[in-house]
């Protein structure tokens, strides 16, 4: 039987955090053996907020290097850059004519981002979920591994697929969001009620995959916690609970084991242990990244071959879509 298709993507904006790693990329690595896996660097999505062009180019390549450093294997999965495959924008136009203004207005990420970028609420920010639906539907993906924050967008992709299939006959696989059970949600170190985010303006809030060991250790030492000095997982102790989650991701130990290990040892010791464990866990990724980022030819070769394969697969779907909506084919 053919393997099921999974597809996911991350935007090449700034620095990926341990939240992206433990919450997403690590799961992708685990999935690549069992699925026909497609991972994309979503540069088209990135320009919905202002980008410095040279930075965007650099971040696109560095996101690929980081995917590889985390363990994605170009022999096992399809890796490519979104703007290399023109079918994404082409399908996006067709699907935007199947998506209602009201649906897009209800997207919570659009509402959030409009609040944060009040001076740049551009049309792309509004139609962003249609482009994301195109990413998914072009490859007939069965499953879309995403964090909770993207679930609403995957549900919209389902609605769009079903609507198109109804209006024009069966064309798209209707995808499911795939939220891995242990896909941990990592919170900010300075405001543990908020998700850790690569775009947080306070660098103390996030632990980046590509910072130094010293920086990481310092950030954990300064992490905001309550003051009762008891290492225990509990809803009213968001700071410590977050550190327990992170320690668990880094070591594979359970919450119970961690509480026992640090019973009566205090926060100072615990915070140092979390910092050390995260650095140990990331040291391989960090070292591999440094090697890979120096091998530009190798990276470009992966992207070239990825783009070719992705174009081939995407065009199959796009041709079908063009035919169904009634576009005249130029090839008689
Ligand atoms: N919008 C996603 C994010 O910001 C990235 C993304 C783009 C994506 N296209 C996708 C995720 C397709 C899953 C599937 O995180």
XYZ file of C-alpha atoms and ligand atoms in Angstrom:
347
model
C 0.000 0.000 0.000
C 1.173 3.508 -0.743
C 2.364 5.505 2.220
C 0.144 8.311 3.418
C 1.270 11.789 2.478
C 2.168 14.300 5.175
C 3.058 17.885 4.478
C 4.157 20.712 6.691
C 6.050 23.971 6.434
C 7.689 26.670 8.511
C 8.320 30.266 7.638
C 11.938 31.316 7.251
C 11.548 34.205 9.633
C 14.263 34.755 12.171
C 15.522 32.158 14.452
C 13.789 28.885 15.158
C 13.296 28.226 18.862
C 13.263 25.103 21.001
C 9.474 25.527 20.779
C 9.652 24.930 17.011
C 12.026 22.036 17.599
C 10.253 20.125 20.351
C 6.792 21.173 19.142
C 7.222 20.495 15.421
C 10.471 19.646 13.693
C 11.405 16.773 15.983
C 8.058 15.164 15.193
C 8.643 15.606 11.475
C 11.905 13.734 11.859
C 10.085 10.867 13.565
C 7.424 10.793 10.835
C 9.685 10.762 7.766
C 10.236 6.995 7.888
C 6.575 6.070 7.905
C 5.085 8.622 5.529
C 5.582 10.085 2.106
C 6.825 13.323 3.683
C 6.963 16.803 2.219
C 8.472 19.757 4.096
C 8.532 23.211 2.683
C 10.193 26.504 3.574
C 7.298 28.947 3.328
C 8.970 32.076 1.989
C 5.813 33.268 0.210
C 4.058 33.344 3.553
C 6.921 35.247 5.143
C 6.403 38.402 3.057
C 2.963 38.983 4.589
C 5.016 40.914 7.136
C 7.872 43.156 6.053
C 11.153 41.382 5.376
C 14.593 42.705 4.634
C 15.277 40.987 1.250
C 18.869 39.958 2.005
C 17.782 38.600 5.376
C 14.935 36.620 3.855
C 17.304 34.987 1.388
C 19.733 34.133 4.165
C 17.007 32.841 6.471
C 15.565 30.642 3.721
C 18.836 28.782 3.304
C 19.474 28.664 7.018
C 16.015 27.175 7.633
C 16.870 24.377 5.230
C 20.228 23.833 6.944
C 18.445 23.655 10.250
C 15.871 21.145 8.954
C 18.760 18.939 7.895
C 20.669 19.507 11.131
C 17.577 18.407 13.070
C 17.555 15.151 11.120
C 15.326 15.590 8.092
C 16.904 13.456 5.407
C 16.643 14.515 1.748
C 16.752 10.823 0.802
C 13.595 10.206 2.803
C 11.575 13.364 2.346
C 10.908 16.063 -0.180
C 12.413 19.397 0.870
C 11.861 22.563 -1.127
C 11.284 26.289 -1.059
C 7.716 27.410 -1.674
C 8.526 30.205 -4.154
C 10.425 27.707 -6.351
C 7.155 26.042 -7.267
C 4.922 28.512 -9.108
C 1.889 26.243 -8.795
C 1.427 27.407 -5.185
C 0.518 30.959 -6.160
C -1.451 29.784 -9.185
C -3.637 27.444 -7.158
C -3.960 30.069 -4.487
C -5.722 32.406 -6.938
C -8.200 29.732 -8.002
C -8.917 28.739 -4.407
C -9.311 32.338 -3.288
C -12.328 32.396 -5.606
C -13.723 29.468 -3.579
C -13.104 31.071 -0.191
C -15.491 33.473 1.467
C -14.560 36.857 2.877
C -16.409 35.897 6.049
C -14.373 32.714 6.497
C -11.081 34.566 6.268
C -12.362 37.288 8.594
C -12.895 34.674 11.294
C -9.292 33.420 11.317
C -7.904 34.162 14.761
C -4.322 34.477 13.504
C -5.429 37.184 11.060
C -7.116 39.067 13.866
C -4.004 38.737 16.072
C -1.598 39.742 13.345
C -3.729 42.718 12.312
C -3.616 43.918 15.869
C 0.168 43.540 15.972
C 0.809 45.013 12.487
C -1.854 47.712 12.469
C 0.183 49.785 9.995
C 0.480 46.915 7.477
C -2.767 44.947 7.262
C -2.159 43.912 3.659
C -4.322 41.673 1.485
C -1.725 38.894 1.679
C -2.079 38.727 5.435
C -5.794 38.251 4.881
C -5.524 35.590 2.150
C -2.571 33.799 3.809
C -4.754 30.790 4.785
C -5.719 30.280 1.123
C -2.051 30.051 0.167
C -1.562 27.580 2.997
C -4.533 25.545 1.733
C -2.872 25.512 -1.693
C 0.394 24.224 -0.202
C -1.514 21.342 1.319
C -4.001 20.518 -1.440
C -1.512 20.641 -4.326
C 0.253 17.565 -2.942
C -2.933 15.692 -1.992
C -1.706 15.532 1.601
C -3.532 13.183 3.979
C -2.126 14.649 7.159
C -0.765 18.023 8.133
C 1.343 18.034 11.289
C 0.905 21.450 12.855
C 0.762 23.125 16.222
C -2.563 24.095 17.749
C -2.222 27.638 16.427
C -2.421 26.389 12.829
C -5.309 23.989 13.308
C -7.930 26.518 12.244
C -6.063 27.043 8.966
C -5.995 23.307 8.252
C -9.716 23.150 8.949
C -10.260 25.925 6.445
C -8.184 23.948 3.909
C -10.579 21.034 4.469
C -13.605 23.252 3.903
C -12.103 24.669 0.715
C -11.242 21.171 -0.565
C -14.730 19.878 0.143
C -16.336 22.879 -1.505
C -14.188 22.558 -4.623
C -14.892 18.831 -4.827
C -18.598 19.518 -4.516
C -18.616 22.296 -7.125
C -16.362 20.628 -9.697
C -16.229 16.881 -8.839
C -13.638 15.032 -6.809
C -10.234 16.706 -7.151
C -8.564 17.152 -3.782
C -7.832 14.804 -0.925
C -9.472 16.304 2.172
C -6.587 16.667 4.672
C -6.623 16.136 8.422
C -4.691 18.183 10.943
C -2.235 15.952 12.773
C -1.362 17.186 16.205
C 1.186 14.737 17.611
C 0.388 13.707 21.164
C 3.740 14.540 22.619
C 4.094 17.616 20.435
C 4.840 19.716 23.447
C 3.732 23.298 23.664
C 6.686 25.292 24.966
C 5.926 28.593 26.651
C 7.920 31.830 26.944
C 10.626 31.887 29.630
C 9.736 35.421 30.727
C 5.934 35.264 30.388
C 5.052 31.587 30.786
C 1.371 32.201 30.001
C 2.405 33.012 26.414
C 3.673 30.611 23.757
C 7.419 30.810 23.049
C 7.714 32.645 19.759
C 10.578 33.274 17.362
C 9.210 36.764 16.781
C 9.076 37.773 20.458
C 10.815 41.132 20.822
C 12.361 40.091 24.150
C 15.216 37.632 23.388
C 15.145 36.421 27.007
C 11.745 34.849 26.321
C 12.941 32.374 23.720
C 15.725 29.832 23.488
C 17.004 29.763 19.928
C 18.339 26.648 18.293
C 21.289 28.661 17.051
C 22.541 30.506 20.106
C 25.555 29.617 22.229
C 25.548 27.216 25.131
C 26.267 30.090 27.542
C 23.330 32.144 26.311
C 20.971 29.193 26.682
C 22.158 28.387 30.193
C 21.817 32.025 31.257
C 18.293 32.274 29.880
C 17.170 29.257 31.883
C 18.752 30.672 35.019
C 16.713 33.847 34.576
C 13.480 32.084 33.655
C 10.455 33.526 35.457
C 8.938 31.227 38.084
C 6.843 31.519 41.236
C 8.676 31.695 44.538
C 7.575 28.605 46.451
C 10.726 26.713 45.411
C 8.952 23.426 44.873
C 9.481 21.603 41.564
C 5.964 20.435 40.871
C 3.831 20.453 37.728
C 0.665 22.430 38.303
C -1.654 24.785 36.422
C -1.025 27.560 38.936
C 2.757 27.262 38.433
C 3.102 28.021 34.716
C 6.807 28.916 34.862
C 7.947 25.753 36.619
C 5.512 23.583 34.669
C 7.010 24.917 31.439
C 10.537 24.115 32.649
C 9.395 20.611 33.562
C 7.952 20.176 30.053
C 11.208 21.369 28.499
C 13.308 19.131 30.729
C 11.065 16.229 29.838
C 11.457 16.932 26.091
C 15.227 17.149 26.447
C 15.708 14.028 28.589
C 12.700 11.823 27.864
C 11.921 11.654 31.596
C 8.311 11.831 32.753
C 6.865 14.603 34.914
C 6.688 12.202 37.835
C 10.337 11.229 37.502
C 11.368 14.870 37.286
C 9.372 15.869 40.357
C 11.003 13.037 42.255
C 14.494 13.869 40.964
C 14.207 17.482 42.153
C 12.174 16.879 45.287
C 13.512 19.371 47.869
C 16.362 20.552 45.631
C 15.059 24.035 44.841
C 14.686 26.106 41.694
C 18.308 27.211 41.287
C 19.551 23.695 40.840
C 16.589 22.731 38.675
C 17.046 25.670 36.311
C 20.728 24.827 35.809
C 19.849 21.205 35.123
C 17.249 22.212 32.518
C 19.758 24.494 30.769
C 22.410 21.775 30.700
C 19.981 19.132 29.468
C 18.704 21.336 26.640
C 22.253 22.197 25.563
C 23.276 18.540 25.609
C 20.243 17.670 23.581
C 20.909 20.437 21.038
C 24.675 20.154 20.777
C 24.514 17.738 17.836
C 21.990 19.898 15.984
C 24.075 23.005 16.599
C 27.294 21.368 15.407
C 25.694 19.889 12.284
C 24.143 23.222 11.433
C 27.527 24.936 11.562
C 28.919 22.382 9.143
C 25.965 22.507 6.771
C 25.667 26.263 6.542
C 29.197 26.294 5.110
C 28.193 23.908 2.342
C 26.111 26.166 0.187
C 26.507 24.077 -2.975
C 25.194 21.013 -1.217
C 22.193 22.935 0.141
C 21.418 24.457 -3.250
C 21.589 21.063 -4.879
C 19.000 19.712 -2.441
C 16.733 22.649 -3.231
C 17.153 22.247 -6.957
C 16.228 18.611 -6.921
C 13.461 19.265 -4.369
C 11.946 21.963 -6.579
C 11.952 19.651 -9.600
C 10.181 16.864 -7.787
C 7.738 19.233 -6.103
C 6.905 20.946 -9.422
C 6.176 17.612 -11.030
C 3.794 16.572 -8.284
C 2.159 19.977 -7.961
C 1.573 20.398 -11.695
C -0.432 17.196 -11.836
C -2.955 18.687 -9.441
C -2.861 22.161 -10.947
C -3.557 20.873 -14.478
C -6.565 19.005 -13.184
C -7.838 22.094 -11.382
C -7.425 24.320 -14.449
C -9.333 21.842 -16.563
C -12.155 21.516 -14.052
C -12.720 25.235 -13.632
C -12.866 25.648 -17.415
C -9.568 27.252 -18.394
C -8.746 26.614 -22.050
C -5.580 24.554 -22.386
C -2.856 26.145 -24.555
C -1.919 22.655 -25.795
C -4.802 22.181 -28.200
N 1.442 29.001 8.302
C 2.366 28.095 8.892
C 3.061 28.743 10.093
O 3.251 29.936 10.107
C 3.420 27.658 7.920
C 2.818 26.950 6.744
C 2.745 27.434 5.469
C 2.253 25.654 6.741
N 2.181 26.517 4.671
C 1.859 25.405 5.400
C 2.074 24.663 7.734
C 1.270 24.194 5.027
C 1.465 23.458 7.355
C 1.068 23.240 6.018
O 3.450 28.053 10.995
